[in-house]
Coordinates of C-alpha atoms in Angstrom, one line a residue:
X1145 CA 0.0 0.0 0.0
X1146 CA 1.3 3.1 -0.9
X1147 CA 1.1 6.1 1.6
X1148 CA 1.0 9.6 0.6
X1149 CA -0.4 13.2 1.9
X1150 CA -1.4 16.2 -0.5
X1151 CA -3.1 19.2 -0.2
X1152 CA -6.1 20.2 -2.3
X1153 CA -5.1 23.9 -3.2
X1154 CA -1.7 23.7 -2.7
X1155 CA -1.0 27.6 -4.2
X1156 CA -3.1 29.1 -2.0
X1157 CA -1.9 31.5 0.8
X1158 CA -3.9 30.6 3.1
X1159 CA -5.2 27.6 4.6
X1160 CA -6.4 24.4 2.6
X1161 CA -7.6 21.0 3.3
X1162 CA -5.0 18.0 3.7
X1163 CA -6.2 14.9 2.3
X1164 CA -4.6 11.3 2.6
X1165 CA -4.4 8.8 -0.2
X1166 CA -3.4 4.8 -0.6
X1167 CA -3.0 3.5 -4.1
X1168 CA -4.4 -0.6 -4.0
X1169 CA -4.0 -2.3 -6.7
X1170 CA -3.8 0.5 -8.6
X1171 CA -6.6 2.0 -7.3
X1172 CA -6.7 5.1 -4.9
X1173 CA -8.5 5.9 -1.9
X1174 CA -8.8 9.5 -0.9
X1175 CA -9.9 10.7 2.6
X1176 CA -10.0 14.2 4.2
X1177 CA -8.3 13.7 7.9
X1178 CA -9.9 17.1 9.7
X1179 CA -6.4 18.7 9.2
X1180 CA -6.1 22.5 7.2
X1181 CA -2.3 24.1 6.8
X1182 CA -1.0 26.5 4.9
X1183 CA 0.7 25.1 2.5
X1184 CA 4.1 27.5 3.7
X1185 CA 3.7 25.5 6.7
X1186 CA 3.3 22.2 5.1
X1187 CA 6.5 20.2 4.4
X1188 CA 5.2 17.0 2.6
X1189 CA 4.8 14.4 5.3
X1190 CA 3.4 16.8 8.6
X1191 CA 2.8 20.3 9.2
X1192 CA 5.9 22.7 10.5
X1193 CA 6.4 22.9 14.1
X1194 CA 5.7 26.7 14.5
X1195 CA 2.6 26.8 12.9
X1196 CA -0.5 27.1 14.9
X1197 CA -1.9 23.8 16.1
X1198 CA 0.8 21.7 14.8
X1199 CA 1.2 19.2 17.2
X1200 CA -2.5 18.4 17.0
X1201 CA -2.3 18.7 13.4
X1202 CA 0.5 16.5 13.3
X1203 CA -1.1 13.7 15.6
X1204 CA -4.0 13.0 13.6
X1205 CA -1.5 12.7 10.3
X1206 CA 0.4 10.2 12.5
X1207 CA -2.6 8.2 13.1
X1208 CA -4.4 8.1 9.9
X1209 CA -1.3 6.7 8.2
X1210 CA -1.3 4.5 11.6
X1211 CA -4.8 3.6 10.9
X1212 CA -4.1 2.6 7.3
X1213 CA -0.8 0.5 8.1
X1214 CA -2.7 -1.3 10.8
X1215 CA -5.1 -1.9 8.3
X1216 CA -2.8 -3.5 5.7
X1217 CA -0.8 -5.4 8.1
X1218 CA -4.2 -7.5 9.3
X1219 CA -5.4 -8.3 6.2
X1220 CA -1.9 -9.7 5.6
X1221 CA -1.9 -11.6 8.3
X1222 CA -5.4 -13.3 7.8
X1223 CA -4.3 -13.8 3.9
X1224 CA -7.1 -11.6 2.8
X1225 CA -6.7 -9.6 -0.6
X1226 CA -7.0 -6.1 0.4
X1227 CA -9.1 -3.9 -2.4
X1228 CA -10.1 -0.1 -2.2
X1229 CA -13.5 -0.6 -1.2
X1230 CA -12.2 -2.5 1.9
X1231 CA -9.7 -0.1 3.1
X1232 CA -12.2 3.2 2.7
X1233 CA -14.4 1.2 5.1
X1234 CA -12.3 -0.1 7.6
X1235 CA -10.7 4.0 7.7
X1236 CA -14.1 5.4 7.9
X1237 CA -15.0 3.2 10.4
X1238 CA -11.9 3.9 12.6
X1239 CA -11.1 7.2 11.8
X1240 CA -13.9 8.1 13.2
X1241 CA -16.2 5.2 15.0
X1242 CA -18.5 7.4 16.3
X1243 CA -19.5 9.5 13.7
X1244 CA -20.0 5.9 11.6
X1245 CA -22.6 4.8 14.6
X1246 CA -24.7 7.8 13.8
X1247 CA -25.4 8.0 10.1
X1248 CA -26.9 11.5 9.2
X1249 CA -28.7 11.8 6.0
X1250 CA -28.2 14.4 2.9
X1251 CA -30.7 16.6 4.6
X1252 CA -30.0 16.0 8.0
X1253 CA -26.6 17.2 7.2
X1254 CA -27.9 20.1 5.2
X1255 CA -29.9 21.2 8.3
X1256 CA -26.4 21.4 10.1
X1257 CA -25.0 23.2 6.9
X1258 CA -28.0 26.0 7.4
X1259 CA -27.7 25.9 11.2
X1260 CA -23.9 27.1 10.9
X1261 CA -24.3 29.7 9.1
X1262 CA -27.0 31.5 11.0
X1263 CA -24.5 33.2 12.8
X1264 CA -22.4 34.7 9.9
X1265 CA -25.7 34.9 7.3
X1266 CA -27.9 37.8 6.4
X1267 CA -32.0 36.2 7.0
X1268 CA -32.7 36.7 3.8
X1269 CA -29.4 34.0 2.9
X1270 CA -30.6 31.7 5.2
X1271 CA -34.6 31.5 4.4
X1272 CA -32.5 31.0 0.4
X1273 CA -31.0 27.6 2.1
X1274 CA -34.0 26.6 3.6
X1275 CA -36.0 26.9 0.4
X1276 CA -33.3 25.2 -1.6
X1277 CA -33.7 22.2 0.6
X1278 CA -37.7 22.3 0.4
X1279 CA -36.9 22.2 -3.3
X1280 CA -34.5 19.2 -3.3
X1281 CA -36.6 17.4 -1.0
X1282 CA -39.8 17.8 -3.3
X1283 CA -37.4 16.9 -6.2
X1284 CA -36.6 14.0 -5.0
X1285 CA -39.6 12.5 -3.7
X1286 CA -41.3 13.1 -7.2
X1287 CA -38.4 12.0 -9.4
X1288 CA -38.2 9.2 -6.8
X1289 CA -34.3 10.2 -6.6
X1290 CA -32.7 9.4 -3.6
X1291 CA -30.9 12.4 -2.0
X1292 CA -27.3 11.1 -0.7
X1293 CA -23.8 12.8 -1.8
X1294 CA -23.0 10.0 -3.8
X1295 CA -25.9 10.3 -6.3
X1296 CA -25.0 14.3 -6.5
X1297 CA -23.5 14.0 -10.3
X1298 CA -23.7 15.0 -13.7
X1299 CA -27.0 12.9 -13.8
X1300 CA -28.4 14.6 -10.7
X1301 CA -27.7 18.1 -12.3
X1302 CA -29.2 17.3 -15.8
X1303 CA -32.5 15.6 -13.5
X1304 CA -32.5 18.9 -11.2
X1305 CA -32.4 21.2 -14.2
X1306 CA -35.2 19.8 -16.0
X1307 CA -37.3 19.5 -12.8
X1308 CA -36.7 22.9 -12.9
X1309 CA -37.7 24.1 -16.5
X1310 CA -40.8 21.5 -16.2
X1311 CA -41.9 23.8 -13.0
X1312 CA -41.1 27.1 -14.9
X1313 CA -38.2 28.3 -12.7
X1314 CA -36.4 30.9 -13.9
X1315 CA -33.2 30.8 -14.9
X1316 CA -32.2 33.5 -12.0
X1317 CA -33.8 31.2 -9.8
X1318 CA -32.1 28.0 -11.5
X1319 CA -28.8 29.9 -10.8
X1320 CA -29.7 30.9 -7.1
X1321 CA -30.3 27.1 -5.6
X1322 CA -27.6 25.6 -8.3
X1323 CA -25.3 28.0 -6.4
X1324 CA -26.4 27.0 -2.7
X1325 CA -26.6 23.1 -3.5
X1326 CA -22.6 23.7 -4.7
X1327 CA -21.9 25.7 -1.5
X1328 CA -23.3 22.8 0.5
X1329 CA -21.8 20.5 -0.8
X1330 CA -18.3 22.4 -0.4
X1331 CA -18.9 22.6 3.3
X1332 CA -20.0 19.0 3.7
X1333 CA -17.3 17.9 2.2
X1334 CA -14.6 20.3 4.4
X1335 CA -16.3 18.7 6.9
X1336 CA -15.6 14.8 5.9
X1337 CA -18.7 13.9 4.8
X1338 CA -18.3 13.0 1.3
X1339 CA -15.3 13.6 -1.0
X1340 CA -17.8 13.7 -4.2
X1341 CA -17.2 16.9 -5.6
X1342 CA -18.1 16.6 -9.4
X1343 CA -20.6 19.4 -8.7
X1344 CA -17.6 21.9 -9.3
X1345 CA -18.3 21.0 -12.7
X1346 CA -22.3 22.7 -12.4
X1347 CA -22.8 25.2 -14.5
X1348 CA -25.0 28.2 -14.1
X1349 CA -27.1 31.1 -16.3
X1350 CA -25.3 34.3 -16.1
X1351 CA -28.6 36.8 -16.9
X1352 CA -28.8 40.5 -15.5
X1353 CA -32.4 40.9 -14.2
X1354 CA -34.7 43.8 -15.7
X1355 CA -36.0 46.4 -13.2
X1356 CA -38.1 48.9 -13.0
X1357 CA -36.8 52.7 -13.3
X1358 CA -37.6 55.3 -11.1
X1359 CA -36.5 58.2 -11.9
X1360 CA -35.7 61.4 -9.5
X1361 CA -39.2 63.4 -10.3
X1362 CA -41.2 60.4 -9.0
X1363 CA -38.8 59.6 -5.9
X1364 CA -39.5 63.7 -4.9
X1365 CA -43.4 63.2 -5.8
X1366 CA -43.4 60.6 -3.3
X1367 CA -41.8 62.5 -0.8
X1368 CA -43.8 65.8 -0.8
X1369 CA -47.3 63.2 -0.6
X1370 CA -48.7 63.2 2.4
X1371 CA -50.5 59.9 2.6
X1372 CA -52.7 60.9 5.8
X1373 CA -51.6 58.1 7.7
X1374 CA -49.0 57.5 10.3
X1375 CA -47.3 54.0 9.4
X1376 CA -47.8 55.3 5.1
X1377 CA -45.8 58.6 6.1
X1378 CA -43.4 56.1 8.1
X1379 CA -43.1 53.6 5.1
X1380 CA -42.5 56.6 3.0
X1381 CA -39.7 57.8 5.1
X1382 CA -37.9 54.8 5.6
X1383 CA -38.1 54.2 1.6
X1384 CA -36.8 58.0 1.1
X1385 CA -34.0 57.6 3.9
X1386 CA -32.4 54.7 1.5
X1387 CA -32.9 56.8 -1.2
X1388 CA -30.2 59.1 0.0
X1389 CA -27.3 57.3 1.4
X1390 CA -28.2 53.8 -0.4
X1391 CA -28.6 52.0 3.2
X1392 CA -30.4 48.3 2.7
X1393 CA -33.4 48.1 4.7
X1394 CA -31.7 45.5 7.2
X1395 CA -29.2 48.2 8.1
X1396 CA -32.1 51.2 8.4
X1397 CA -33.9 48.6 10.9
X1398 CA -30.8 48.4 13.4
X1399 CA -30.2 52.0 13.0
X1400 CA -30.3 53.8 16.7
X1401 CA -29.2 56.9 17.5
X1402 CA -25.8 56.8 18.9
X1403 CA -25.1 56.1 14.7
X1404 CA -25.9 60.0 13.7
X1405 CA -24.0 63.0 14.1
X1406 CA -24.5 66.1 12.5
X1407 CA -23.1 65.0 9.1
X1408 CA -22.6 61.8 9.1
X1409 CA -23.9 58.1 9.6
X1410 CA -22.0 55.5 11.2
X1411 CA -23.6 52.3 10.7
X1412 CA -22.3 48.5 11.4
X1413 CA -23.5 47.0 7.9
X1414 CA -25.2 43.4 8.5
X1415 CA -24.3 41.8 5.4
X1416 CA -21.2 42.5 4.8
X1417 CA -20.0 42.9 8.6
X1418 CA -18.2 46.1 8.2
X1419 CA -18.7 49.9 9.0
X1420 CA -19.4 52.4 6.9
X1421 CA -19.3 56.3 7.4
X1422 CA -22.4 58.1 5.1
X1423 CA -22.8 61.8 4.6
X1424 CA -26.4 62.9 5.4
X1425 CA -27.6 64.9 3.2
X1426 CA -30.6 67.3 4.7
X1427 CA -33.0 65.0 3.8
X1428 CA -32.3 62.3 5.8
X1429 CA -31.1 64.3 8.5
X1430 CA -34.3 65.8 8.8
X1431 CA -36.3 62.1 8.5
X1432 CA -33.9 60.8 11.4
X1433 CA -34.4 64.1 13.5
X1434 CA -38.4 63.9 13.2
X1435 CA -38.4 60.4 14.2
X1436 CA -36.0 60.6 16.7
X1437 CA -38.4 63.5 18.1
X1438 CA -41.4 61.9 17.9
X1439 CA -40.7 58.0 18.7
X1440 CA -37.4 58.1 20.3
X1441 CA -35.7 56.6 17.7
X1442 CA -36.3 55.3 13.9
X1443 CA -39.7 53.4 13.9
X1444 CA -39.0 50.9 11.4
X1445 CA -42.0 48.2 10.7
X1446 CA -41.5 45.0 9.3
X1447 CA -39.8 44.2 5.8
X1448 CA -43.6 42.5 4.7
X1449 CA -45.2 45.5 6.2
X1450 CA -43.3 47.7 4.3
X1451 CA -43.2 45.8 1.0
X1452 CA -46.7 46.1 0.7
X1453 CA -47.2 49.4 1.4
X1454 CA -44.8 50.9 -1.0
X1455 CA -46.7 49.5 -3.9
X1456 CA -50.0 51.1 -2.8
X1457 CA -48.0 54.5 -2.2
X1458 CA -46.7 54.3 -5.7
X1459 CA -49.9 53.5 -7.3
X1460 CA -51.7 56.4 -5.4
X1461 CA -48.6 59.0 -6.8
X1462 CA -49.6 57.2 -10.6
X1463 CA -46.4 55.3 -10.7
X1464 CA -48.7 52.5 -12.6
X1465 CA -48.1 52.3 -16.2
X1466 CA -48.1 48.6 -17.5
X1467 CA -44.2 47.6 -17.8
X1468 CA -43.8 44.3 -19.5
X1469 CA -40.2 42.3 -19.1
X1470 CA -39.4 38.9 -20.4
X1471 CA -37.5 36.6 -18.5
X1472 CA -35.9 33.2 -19.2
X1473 CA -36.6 29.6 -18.1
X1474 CA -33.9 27.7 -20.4
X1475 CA -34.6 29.0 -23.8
X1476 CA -38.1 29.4 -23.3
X1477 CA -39.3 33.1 -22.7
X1478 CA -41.6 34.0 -20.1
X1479 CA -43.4 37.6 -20.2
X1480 CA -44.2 39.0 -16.9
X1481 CA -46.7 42.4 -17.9
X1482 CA -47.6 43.8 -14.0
X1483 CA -48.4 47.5 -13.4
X1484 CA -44.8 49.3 -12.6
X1485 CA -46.0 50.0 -8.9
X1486 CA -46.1 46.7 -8.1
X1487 CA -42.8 45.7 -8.7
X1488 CA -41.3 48.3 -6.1
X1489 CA -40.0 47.0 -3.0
X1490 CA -37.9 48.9 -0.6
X1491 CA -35.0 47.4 -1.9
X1492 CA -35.2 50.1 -4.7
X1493 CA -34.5 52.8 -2.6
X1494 CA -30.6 51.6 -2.7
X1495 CA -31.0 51.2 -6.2
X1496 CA -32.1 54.6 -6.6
X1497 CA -29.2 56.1 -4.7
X1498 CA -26.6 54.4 -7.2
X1499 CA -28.3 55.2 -10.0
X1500 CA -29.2 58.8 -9.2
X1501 CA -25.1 59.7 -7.7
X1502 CA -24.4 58.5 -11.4
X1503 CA -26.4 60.6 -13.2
X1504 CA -25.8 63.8 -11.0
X1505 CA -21.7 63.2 -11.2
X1506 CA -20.9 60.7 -8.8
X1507 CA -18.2 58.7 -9.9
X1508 CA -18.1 55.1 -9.2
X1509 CA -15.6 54.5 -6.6
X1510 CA -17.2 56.9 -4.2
X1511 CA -20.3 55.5 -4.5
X1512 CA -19.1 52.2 -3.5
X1513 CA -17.6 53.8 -0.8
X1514 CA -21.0 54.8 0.6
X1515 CA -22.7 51.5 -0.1
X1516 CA -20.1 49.4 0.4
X1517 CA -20.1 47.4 -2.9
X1518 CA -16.9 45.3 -2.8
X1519 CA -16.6 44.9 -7.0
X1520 CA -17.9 46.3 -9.8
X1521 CA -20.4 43.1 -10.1
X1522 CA -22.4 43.5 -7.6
X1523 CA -22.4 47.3 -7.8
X1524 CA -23.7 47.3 -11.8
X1525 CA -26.9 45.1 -10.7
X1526 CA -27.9 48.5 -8.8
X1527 CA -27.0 50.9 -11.9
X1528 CA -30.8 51.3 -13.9
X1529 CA -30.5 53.7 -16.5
X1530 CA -34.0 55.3 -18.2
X1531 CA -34.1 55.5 -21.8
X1532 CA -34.8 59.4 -20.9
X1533 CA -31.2 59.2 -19.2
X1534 CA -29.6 57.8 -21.5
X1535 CA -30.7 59.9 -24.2
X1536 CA -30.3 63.1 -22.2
X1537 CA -26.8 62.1 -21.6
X1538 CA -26.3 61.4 -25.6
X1539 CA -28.3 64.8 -26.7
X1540 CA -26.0 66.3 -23.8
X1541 CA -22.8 64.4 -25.2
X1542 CA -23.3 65.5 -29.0
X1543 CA -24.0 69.1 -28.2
X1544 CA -28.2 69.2 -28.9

């Protein structure tokens, strides 16, 4: 039996998994051991003395190559043929005996997968994973597919995608829970679960979605209405705040008061777990100072709450011309006509932000510096253009 260590991303500056691997017959076994160096500290057969956790690190290298020796030298002794089939079971079974007395399924584990990231994951994220799994499960009670890591292969992917286009899903969608099953199976597999990875090799739609635009006349419409009614004027407020520092709605709702100071906003951002430093303009400052007065801090209602009630406010201002996009579910196009109120959510208060900053001068980089957009990516989904902009800005370009 040959006996040998590697690590998976051996380039990598920081720290990687270290797997194990004996070649039988030709054949190789390969088996994750709990152990992650960097490979600077790694020196080919155990991990380097000054790194941190070494001598742990280094025991359980000792005794997985232990495990595997012992393994060989019994089989020898009874005269028994070793294959690769045999050793993976007799490692798994006493690498770690416990974990093989308590067998947890593919959803099981997934439930642990979600239950770890609670901590470090926006809500929205999480209820994602949770609806991926109701998806997988409904999948494969249907399609009468069992759901266990080794079944999750090309086979599985070309079944899960047409389960998909036979439900109508679009290709957004596709993309979303493609992306979560892959992330899943990355940290089951970190975590010795399985070492079936071909869902690397899962490819997903790249499509920008279509949004409305709202442009700056109807944003000040809506904030000169008065809507006659205390949690409308509130909704309104909260949707205006965001549309002049480009705060998320999560961020707005743990706002308190020891954030503001005269001219700026400092604010612990949920998602991305860092703080960012926003100018207030005098509109906001205003909003924040009126609440502040007459609640004692920022009433914010629930996301729900305030989802619903933007898209009234919006109709009542005449923001309801019939908009018509068409979407995607493989090659097949889906038209979605809905009046243009009722795709606004309070989301599009950030969007608004970026797009408006843009269009009065802005440049890029100090917009992302208010809304703490990491890469131009994720930044572009917020930038929405109106064909009047865009043809203002080529009128004003050419001289007319």
């Amino acid at each position: 039996m040959n006996i040998r260590f590697f690590l998976k991303e051996p380039k990598l500056a920081k720290e990687t998994m270290l797997y194990i691997t004996a070649t039988i017959g030709g054949k190789r076994m390969k088996r994750s051991i709990g152990v992650r160096v960097k490979p600077s500290n790694w020196t080919g057969i155990k991990v380097k003395t000054l790194a941190r956790d070494s001598a742990a690190q280094n025991l359980k290298i000792e005794n997985a190559s232990k495990i595997l020796k012992e393994i060989e030298r019994e089989y020898l002794l009874q005269g028994i043929p070793l294959s690769k089939e045999i050793v993976e079971k007799e490692f798994d079974q006493r690498i770690n005996p416990e974990k093989e007395k308590v067998q947890k399924s593919f959803i099981e584990v997934f439930n642990d997968f979600i239950l770890s990231c609670k901590p470090t994951k926006s809500e929205n994220t999480i209820k994602t994973y949770n609806t991926c799994k109701r998806h997988l499960s409904k999948f494969s009670h249907e399609k009468k597919i069992s759901l266990n890591f080794e079944n999750i292969d090309m086979s599985f992917y070309d079944d899960l995608l047409a389960y998909f286009l036979s439900n109508n899903f679009l290709n957004t969608t596709i993309s979303k829970y493609i992306k979560v099953l892959k992330t899943f199976m990355k940290w089951s597999n970190e975590r010795g679960y399985h070492n079936n990875m071909i869902c690397n090799r899962f490819r997903t739609f790249k499509e920008d979605s279509e949004k409305i635009k709202i442009s700056a006349e109807i944003v000040e419409k809506l904030r000169m209405t008065d809507f006659e009614d205390e949690y409308k004027n509130i909704v309104k407020d909260l949707f205006i705040l965001s549309c002049y520092t480009g705060l998320r709605f999560s961020d707005i709702q743990s706002m308190k008061e020891d954030n503001v100071s005269s001219d700026f906003l400092k604010i612990h951002i949920k998602k991305t777990r860092e703080v960012l430093e926003i100018p207030l303009l005098d509109v906001p400052k205003k909003i924040i100072e009126r609440h502040m007065e007459k609640y004692g801090r920022l009433k914010v209602p629930t996301n729900q709450f305030c989802n619903r009630e933007i898209k009234k406010m919006f109709e009542k201002i005449e923001f309801d011309d019939n908009v018509e996009f068409t979407k995607h579910s493989g090659k097949k196009n889906i038209v979605i006509e809905k009046k243009a109120c009722d795709f606004v959510t309070m989301h599009y208060g950030r969007t608004f932000f970026v797009t408006n900053s843009l269009v009065n001068g802005m440049n890029e980089e100090t917009i992302r510096k208010i809304t703490g957009h990491k890469d131009y990516k994720s930044f572009k989904k917020y930038v929405q253009f109106s064909k009047e902009m865009i043809s203002e800005s080529l009128l004003k370009a050419w001289g007319n």
